[in-house]
């Protein structure tokens, strides 16, 4: 008898989707040294999320656990990532958010250090800005926020909430740390993540070339 | 009874060729965030082209559709890429063009931004210039045009036509956007695409090193 | 009758673990031209280590041999790497060290040249500093030592011993040569190796961007 | 009845060895746009070499042909690479040369342009200098020659011969073109090729960082 408070077939489906995508991200080198974490919404009260400290290149079903929208483990003894709160605050705030991806690529980390003083990365004039849901032209600009890093997740979450009060956004950087990107489902979150990574790479290269 | 205005076995063959090649280009990172589009000539009135918005790393047969030389969908409810007109203008103008490839690599995007002001990238003194059909020596030069970006495909197509009136060429860049390259068949278009990508990479590296 | 002074099943297990991990490191380009060497502790008196000069991308079981903690071959006619002493000094000194990895990535080699004068690479303010066992916050710093290169392993080993007398550390660079990293087991040593590589890559990129 | 002037089983063996290695080099991006060529000695009068213009990422047995030490095709209607003479001059001059590899990586091409004026690349202080047969320490230096490019192979071959009269060497660059590297067998030639590529990459990165 299945007395779990969520649909276990749905969890299995989500776990497969996370594993498939995270292995690609790990192969690209965006999850160095067991860093990074990933989640998918299960239902209006539960989220599937990667267990803390696992090697993202070798992810298996047992590396995915369930938390509620306050980030508390549900029906498991696994420990979720320390940064679980940064995932669940998005699911709790926006009913339409279905997927949150957090990676640590070299471009993301370097850009976060370089633009921490400015507090954001200005992205303008790229065709790929159309990859972000809501944009239909390259004649636009995005300010990708860069937050100061902290080991206190409540401090980080409060900073993110303050930003979300002001504007619509699909991601942010944390200084010296990496990128959070999200979307309504895995495909949209991946598209946003890939677009941020690409555009940060372009900005870094242009800065080397244009000085 | 096959009442399609094109040979459906030929479409199947073209789709396979596109899928095989585009997966390689996607694996190389040249099609970020569902961008880029690809086509092969079916016959003197039809072209096989990728459906808009599909993930180029996971392309399947259903992601390939048929358009006529005006870019109108043929016997399908799929929507072709917004940039279909930039493909079909080449097929309509040159009976010998058999394949058009449009990618968004980082080198292509960065070079397009860097050289947009100049209006072209000057490529000279490379052995690989021999990769372009018609060149038999490294003692030559190519001016790869860089067009301003636009969401109006008729504006872009008119710019391309004006260039084609002046000279023979195998590709062009669009600012902040990416590269178009073509050839008489897939192998030649790939060779031209790969050579442009390589030479743009060399120019960017040399610029970093020689300042 | 198995009269070997070590457990041959344990050797087989260690060899498999080394092969699996080294192939990944070779595929990443961190072991150019048959360079680099790798070891795992077998027991309190023996170490499994790669045979000298083998292609690390094609490693097989016969490429793994046993040495004692003085670096002498045990029950084999194979010749261990010239640098075996730099592995065994760690196993002999620290009972808890279970794995030593030595690679030659481009970032490692370039950083070693660039920071040889300073004698160390300063790593500070990165979330990934938490990847090193003992660190629980990004608000810390690591000085990764850079030793002068030498073909005399006793000279190198004495330099390493002098450093180990002063502080806890998980790795060091040798000028123009590469990185040594270690841990209590393969997973920890890989995590340390991957974190050093990533952070060196960040430092090099930032230096190009911030001048 | 086998009336071929060479051992056809030996050719089959050589072809397999070339295909396996060249696919790896193609996957690394060192053979863009059907460029590059590769050979192995069959016997004291014959060499197996890649046919002109084939895609190096998709090499099959039919893409390997036989030439004599003057570069003339033997028992085949295939056309050898235009640069065949640069291979055969090494086999004809040195009985111990068993393999010649010619690639066009981005690092090789960029370094050839950057150092063409100097006429050589100075490589010093790297542990990986030990990868070149004859070197047993990092305390040495190699001058990798950079020759002016030419479409006349006799001109290029004469330049190479003049250099070989003066010194022992395992490779050279051609300006805007790529690298030739060789060895007594495939493994040694690959080790030399990989070491040159790695060291050129280090030199380019250091130049960006140290200015």
Tab-separated table of N, CA and C in Angstrom, chain C residues 40-127:
chain	number	residue	atom	x	y	z
C	40	UNK	N	46.656	3.919	-5.418
C	40	UNK	CA	45.656	3.643	-4.376
C	40	UNK	C	46.321	2.753	-3.321
C	41	UNK	N	46.018	3.026	-2.052
C	41	UNK	CA	46.575	2.180	-0.996
C	41	UNK	C	45.913	0.793	-1.027
C	42	UNK	N	46.754	-0.264	-0.977
C	42	UNK	CA	46.234	-1.629	-0.899
C	42	UNK	C	46.028	-2.046	0.553
C	43	UNK	N	47.031	-1.795	1.367
C	43	UNK	CA	46.969	-2.133	2.788
C	43	UNK	C	48.014	-1.283	3.505
C	44	UNK	N	48.338	-1.589	4.732
C	44	UNK	CA	49.228	-0.683	5.482
C	44	UNK	C	50.688	-0.789	5.046
C	45	UNK	N	50.993	-1.719	4.115
C	45	UNK	CA	52.363	-1.825	3.644
C	45	UNK	C	52.503	-1.748	2.110
C	46	UNK	N	51.382	-1.725	1.391
C	46	UNK	CA	51.436	-1.793	-0.073
C	46	UNK	C	50.534	-0.784	-0.763
C	47	UNK	N	50.992	-0.412	-1.966
C	47	UNK	CA	50.278	0.578	-2.779
C	47	UNK	C	50.195	0.060	-4.217
C	48	UNK	N	49.021	0.197	-4.831
C	48	UNK	CA	48.873	-0.087	-6.275
C	48	UNK	C	49.161	1.196	-7.027
C	49	UNK	N	50.033	1.126	-8.055
C	49	UNK	CA	50.454	2.346	-8.764
C	49	UNK	C	50.630	2.047	-10.250
C	50	UNK	N	50.441	3.057	-11.078
C	50	UNK	CA	50.576	2.867	-12.530
C	50	UNK	C	52.037	2.615	-12.921
C	51	UNK	N	52.222	1.703	-13.875
C	51	UNK	CA	53.546	1.391	-14.420
C	51	UNK	C	54.033	2.591	-15.235
C	52	UNK	N	55.345	2.813	-15.240
C	52	UNK	CA	55.944	3.956	-15.942
C	52	UNK	C	55.634	3.949	-17.445
C	53	UNK	N	55.267	5.117	-17.997
C	53	UNK	CA	55.263	5.331	-19.442
C	53	UNK	C	54.071	4.791	-20.206
C	54	UNK	N	53.058	4.283	-19.511
C	54	UNK	CA	51.902	3.747	-20.232
C	54	UNK	C	50.965	4.876	-20.681
C	55	UNK	N	50.260	4.630	-21.788
C	55	UNK	CA	49.280	5.585	-22.296
C	55	UNK	C	48.073	5.577	-21.363
C	56	UNK	N	47.819	6.725	-20.702
C	56	UNK	CA	46.798	6.750	-19.657
C	56	UNK	C	45.376	6.674	-20.217
C	57	UNK	N	45.223	6.895	-21.507
C	57	UNK	CA	43.902	6.774	-22.107
C	57	UNK	C	43.540	5.339	-22.462
C	58	UNK	N	44.504	4.434	-22.371
C	58	UNK	CA	44.281	3.043	-22.766
C	58	UNK	C	44.697	2.092	-21.650
C	59	UNK	N	44.627	2.550	-20.413
C	59	UNK	CA	45.106	1.788	-19.264
C	59	UNK	C	44.371	0.451	-19.115
C	60	UNK	N	45.130	-0.619	-18.891
C	60	UNK	CA	44.551	-1.931	-18.598
C	60	UNK	C	45.169	-2.475	-17.310
C	61	UNK	N	44.656	-3.626	-16.852
C	61	UNK	CA	45.064	-4.142	-15.551
C	61	UNK	C	46.576	-4.354	-15.446
C	62	UNK	N	47.185	-4.760	-16.552
C	62	UNK	CA	48.626	-5.022	-16.536
C	62	UNK	C	49.446	-3.742	-16.366
C	63	UNK	N	48.798	-2.582	-16.477
C	63	UNK	CA	49.498	-1.301	-16.306
C	63	UNK	C	49.532	-0.860	-14.845
C	64	UNK	N	48.990	-1.679	-13.956
C	64	UNK	CA	48.980	-1.368	-12.520
C	64	UNK	C	49.892	-2.380	-11.811
C	65	UNK	N	50.807	-1.900	-10.968
C	65	UNK	CA	51.738	-2.764	-10.252
C	65	UNK	C	51.694	-2.436	-8.754
C	66	UNK	N	52.416	-3.237	-7.967
C	66	UNK	CA	52.432	-3.012	-6.519
C	66	UNK	C	53.822	-2.555	-6.084
C	67	UNK	N	53.855	-1.537	-5.212
C	67	UNK	CA	55.115	-1.131	-4.560
C	67	UNK	C	54.899	-1.116	-3.043
C	68	UNK	N	56.011	-1.186	-2.313
C	68	UNK	CA	55.891	-1.020	-0.862
C	68	UNK	C	55.969	0.465	-0.510
C	69	UNK	N	55.947	0.800	0.754
C	69	UNK	CA	55.864	2.213	1.144
C	69	UNK	C	57.192	2.942	0.956
C	70	UNK	N	58.254	2.187	0.602
C	70	UNK	CA	59.513	2.825	0.204
C	70	UNK	C	59.592	2.971	-1.329
C	71	UNK	N	58.548	2.541	-2.024
C	71	UNK	CA	58.504	2.696	-3.482
C	71	UNK	C	59.166	1.558	-4.228
C	72	UNK	N	59.523	0.460	-3.535
C	72	UNK	CA	60.162	-0.676	-4.198
C	72	UNK	C	59.105	-1.615	-4.792
C	73	UNK	N	59.328	-2.105	-6.037
C	73	UNK	CA	58.392	-3.042	-6.656
C	73	UNK	C	58.233	-4.303	-5.803
C	74	UNK	N	57.024	-4.836	-5.756
C	74	UNK	CA	56.743	-6.041	-4.979
C	74	UNK	C	56.171	-7.108	-5.904
C	75	UNK	N	56.878	-8.242	-6.002
C	75	UNK	CA	56.390	-9.394	-6.759
C	75	UNK	C	56.047	-9.041	-8.205
C	76	UNK	N	56.919	-8.238	-8.849
C	76	UNK	CA	56.678	-7.832	-10.234
C	76	UNK	C	57.999	-7.430	-10.873
C	77	UNK	N	58.087	-7.571	-12.186
C	77	UNK	CA	59.273	-7.092	-12.894
C	77	UNK	C	59.016	-5.726	-13.541
C	78	UNK	N	57.804	-5.195	-13.344
C	78	UNK	CA	57.502	-3.872	-13.904
C	78	UNK	C	58.320	-2.785	-13.207
C	79	UNK	N	58.530	-1.689	-13.926
C	79	UNK	CA	59.219	-0.537	-13.364
C	79	UNK	C	58.163	0.513	-12.999
C	80	UNK	N	58.160	0.966	-11.738
C	80	UNK	CA	57.172	1.983	-11.364
C	80	UNK	C	57.613	3.349	-11.908
C	81	UNK	N	56.705	4.290	-11.905
C	81	UNK	CA	57.027	5.653	-12.331
C	81	UNK	C	58.210	6.192	-11.539
C	82	UNK	N	59.014	7.024	-12.210
C	82	UNK	CA	60.137	7.686	-11.537
C	82	UNK	C	59.660	8.468	-10.324
C	83	UNK	N	58.420	8.899	-10.352
C	83	UNK	CA	57.911	9.756	-9.275
C	83	UNK	C	57.217	8.980	-8.162
C	84	UNK	N	57.396	7.653	-8.137
C	84	UNK	CA	56.733	6.819	-7.140
C	84	UNK	C	56.982	7.308	-5.716
C	85	UNK	N	58.199	7.803	-5.463
C	85	UNK	CA	58.539	8.266	-4.121
C	85	UNK	C	57.611	9.378	-3.636
C	86	UNK	N	57.118	10.213	-4.582
C	86	UNK	CA	56.214	11.304	-4.185
C	86	UNK	C	54.839	10.771	-3.789
C	87	UNK	N	54.511	9.575	-4.265
C	87	UNK	CA	53.288	8.909	-3.809
C	87	UNK	C	53.516	8.269	-2.445
C	88	UNK	N	54.579	7.463	-2.359
C	88	UNK	CA	54.746	6.647	-1.140
C	88	UNK	C	55.073	7.495	0.085
C	89	UNK	N	55.701	8.652	-0.123
C	89	UNK	CA	55.983	9.478	1.063
C	89	UNK	C	54.685	9.894	1.753
C	90	UNK	N	53.625	10.067	0.975
C	90	UNK	CA	52.336	10.455	1.573
C	90	UNK	C	51.686	9.281	2.298
C	91	UNK	N	51.723	8.091	1.656
C	91	UNK	CA	51.148	6.901	2.309
C	91	UNK	C	51.916	6.560	3.590
C	92	UNK	N	53.260	6.717	3.546
C	92	UNK	CA	54.081	6.357	4.708
C	92	UNK	C	53.863	7.341	5.855
C	93	UNK	N	53.652	8.591	5.501
C	93	UNK	CA	53.539	9.640	6.532
C	93	UNK	C	52.153	9.690	7.158
C	94	UNK	N	51.109	9.480	6.332
C	94	UNK	CA	49.730	9.620	6.809
C	94	UNK	C	48.966	8.306	6.624
C	95	UNK	N	48.625	7.639	7.738
C	95	UNK	CA	47.894	6.370	7.641
C	95	UNK	C	46.544	6.559	6.959
C	96	UNK	N	45.981	7.764	7.051
C	96	UNK	CA	44.640	7.980	6.496
C	96	UNK	C	44.658	8.290	5.000
C	97	UNK	N	45.832	8.559	4.412
C	97	UNK	CA	45.861	8.795	2.967
C	97	UNK	C	45.648	7.478	2.223
C	98	UNK	N	44.658	7.446	1.315
C	98	UNK	CA	44.320	6.213	0.609
C	98	UNK	C	44.487	6.316	-0.899
C	99	UNK	N	44.729	7.516	-1.410
C	99	UNK	CA	44.782	7.693	-2.860
C	99	UNK	C	45.590	8.945	-3.196
C	100	UNK	N	46.495	8.826	-4.196
C	100	UNK	CA	47.290	9.966	-4.662
C	100	UNK	C	47.167	10.051	-6.184
C	101	UNK	N	46.815	11.241	-6.678
C	101	UNK	CA	46.606	11.446	-8.110
C	101	UNK	C	47.551	12.545	-8.598
C	102	UNK	N	48.287	12.268	-9.681
C	102	UNK	CA	49.207	13.263	-10.244
C	102	UNK	C	48.880	13.461	-11.711
C	103	UNK	N	48.482	14.683	-12.076
C	103	UNK	CA	48.082	14.982	-13.457
C	103	UNK	C	48.867	16.179	-13.986
C	104	UNK	N	48.771	16.384	-15.309
C	104	UNK	CA	49.499	17.421	-16.051
C	104	UNK	C	48.552	18.235	-16.918
C	105	UNK	N	47.461	18.743	-16.400
C	105	UNK	CA	46.571	19.507	-17.285
C	105	UNK	C	47.238	20.797	-17.722
C	106	UNK	N	46.703	21.394	-18.776
C	106	UNK	CA	47.245	22.666	-19.254
C	106	UNK	C	47.116	23.739	-18.180
C	107	UNK	N	45.948	23.825	-17.523
C	107	UNK	CA	45.787	24.827	-16.463
C	107	UNK	C	46.810	24.629	-15.346
C	108	UNK	N	47.029	23.370	-14.966
C	108	UNK	CA	47.978	23.088	-13.880
C	108	UNK	C	49.392	23.503	-14.281
C	109	UNK	N	49.773	23.156	-15.509
C	109	UNK	CA	51.125	23.461	-15.977
C	109	UNK	C	51.320	24.972	-16.108
C	110	UNK	N	50.342	25.638	-16.710
C	110	UNK	CA	50.446	27.085	-16.903
C	110	UNK	C	50.467	27.807	-15.552
C	111	UNK	N	49.577	27.417	-14.637
C	111	UNK	CA	49.552	28.061	-13.311
C	111	UNK	C	50.866	27.838	-12.579
C	112	UNK	N	51.438	26.643	-12.730
C	112	UNK	CA	52.692	26.356	-12.023
C	112	UNK	C	53.813	27.268	-12.514
C	113	UNK	N	53.831	27.530	-13.839
C	113	UNK	CA	54.836	28.443	-14.391
C	113	UNK	C	54.599	29.871	-13.908
C	114	UNK	N	53.322	30.260	-13.932
C	114	UNK	CA	52.968	31.657	-13.650
C	114	UNK	C	53.200	32.014	-12.190
C	115	UNK	N	52.984	31.050	-11.299
C	115	UNK	CA	53.072	31.342	-9.866
C	115	UNK	C	54.322	30.741	-9.225
C	116	UNK	N	55.247	30.233	-10.045
C	116	UNK	CA	56.462	29.626	-9.487
C	116	UNK	C	57.256	30.654	-8.685
C	117	UNK	N	57.302	31.873	-9.182
C	117	UNK	CA	58.040	32.926	-8.483
C	117	UNK	C	57.456	33.206	-7.108
C	118	UNK	N	56.127	33.272	-7.031
C	118	UNK	CA	55.454	33.530	-5.754
C	118	UNK	C	55.562	32.339	-4.809
C	119	UNK	N	55.722	31.144	-5.368
C	119	UNK	CA	55.846	29.944	-4.536
C	119	UNK	C	54.517	29.326	-4.134
C	120	UNK	N	53.421	29.992	-4.484
C	120	UNK	CA	52.111	29.409	-4.191
C	120	UNK	C	51.045	30.108	-5.037
C	121	UNK	N	49.871	29.466	-5.137
C	121	UNK	CA	48.692	30.100	-5.739
C	121	UNK	C	47.707	30.374	-4.614
C	122	UNK	N	47.276	31.619	-4.522
C	122	UNK	CA	46.324	32.014	-3.484
C	122	UNK	C	44.899	31.808	-3.997
C	123	UNK	N	44.124	30.966	-3.311
C	123	UNK	CA	42.748	30.667	-3.716
C	123	UNK	C	41.809	31.141	-2.615
C	124	UNK	N	40.966	32.109	-2.916
C	124	UNK	CA	40.123	32.710	-1.873
C	124	UNK	C	38.770	33.141	-2.419
C	125	UNK	N	37.722	32.938	-1.592
C	125	UNK	CA	36.414	33.509	-1.913
C	125	UNK	C	35.564	32.643	-2.829
C	126	UNK	N	35.958	31.394	-3.029
C	126	UNK	CA	35.195	30.497	-3.894
C	126	UNK	C	34.342	29.529	-3.069
C	127	UNK	N	33.108	29.356	-3.457
C	127	UNK	CA	32.260	28.334	-2.835
C	127	UNK	C	32.945	26.968	-2.894
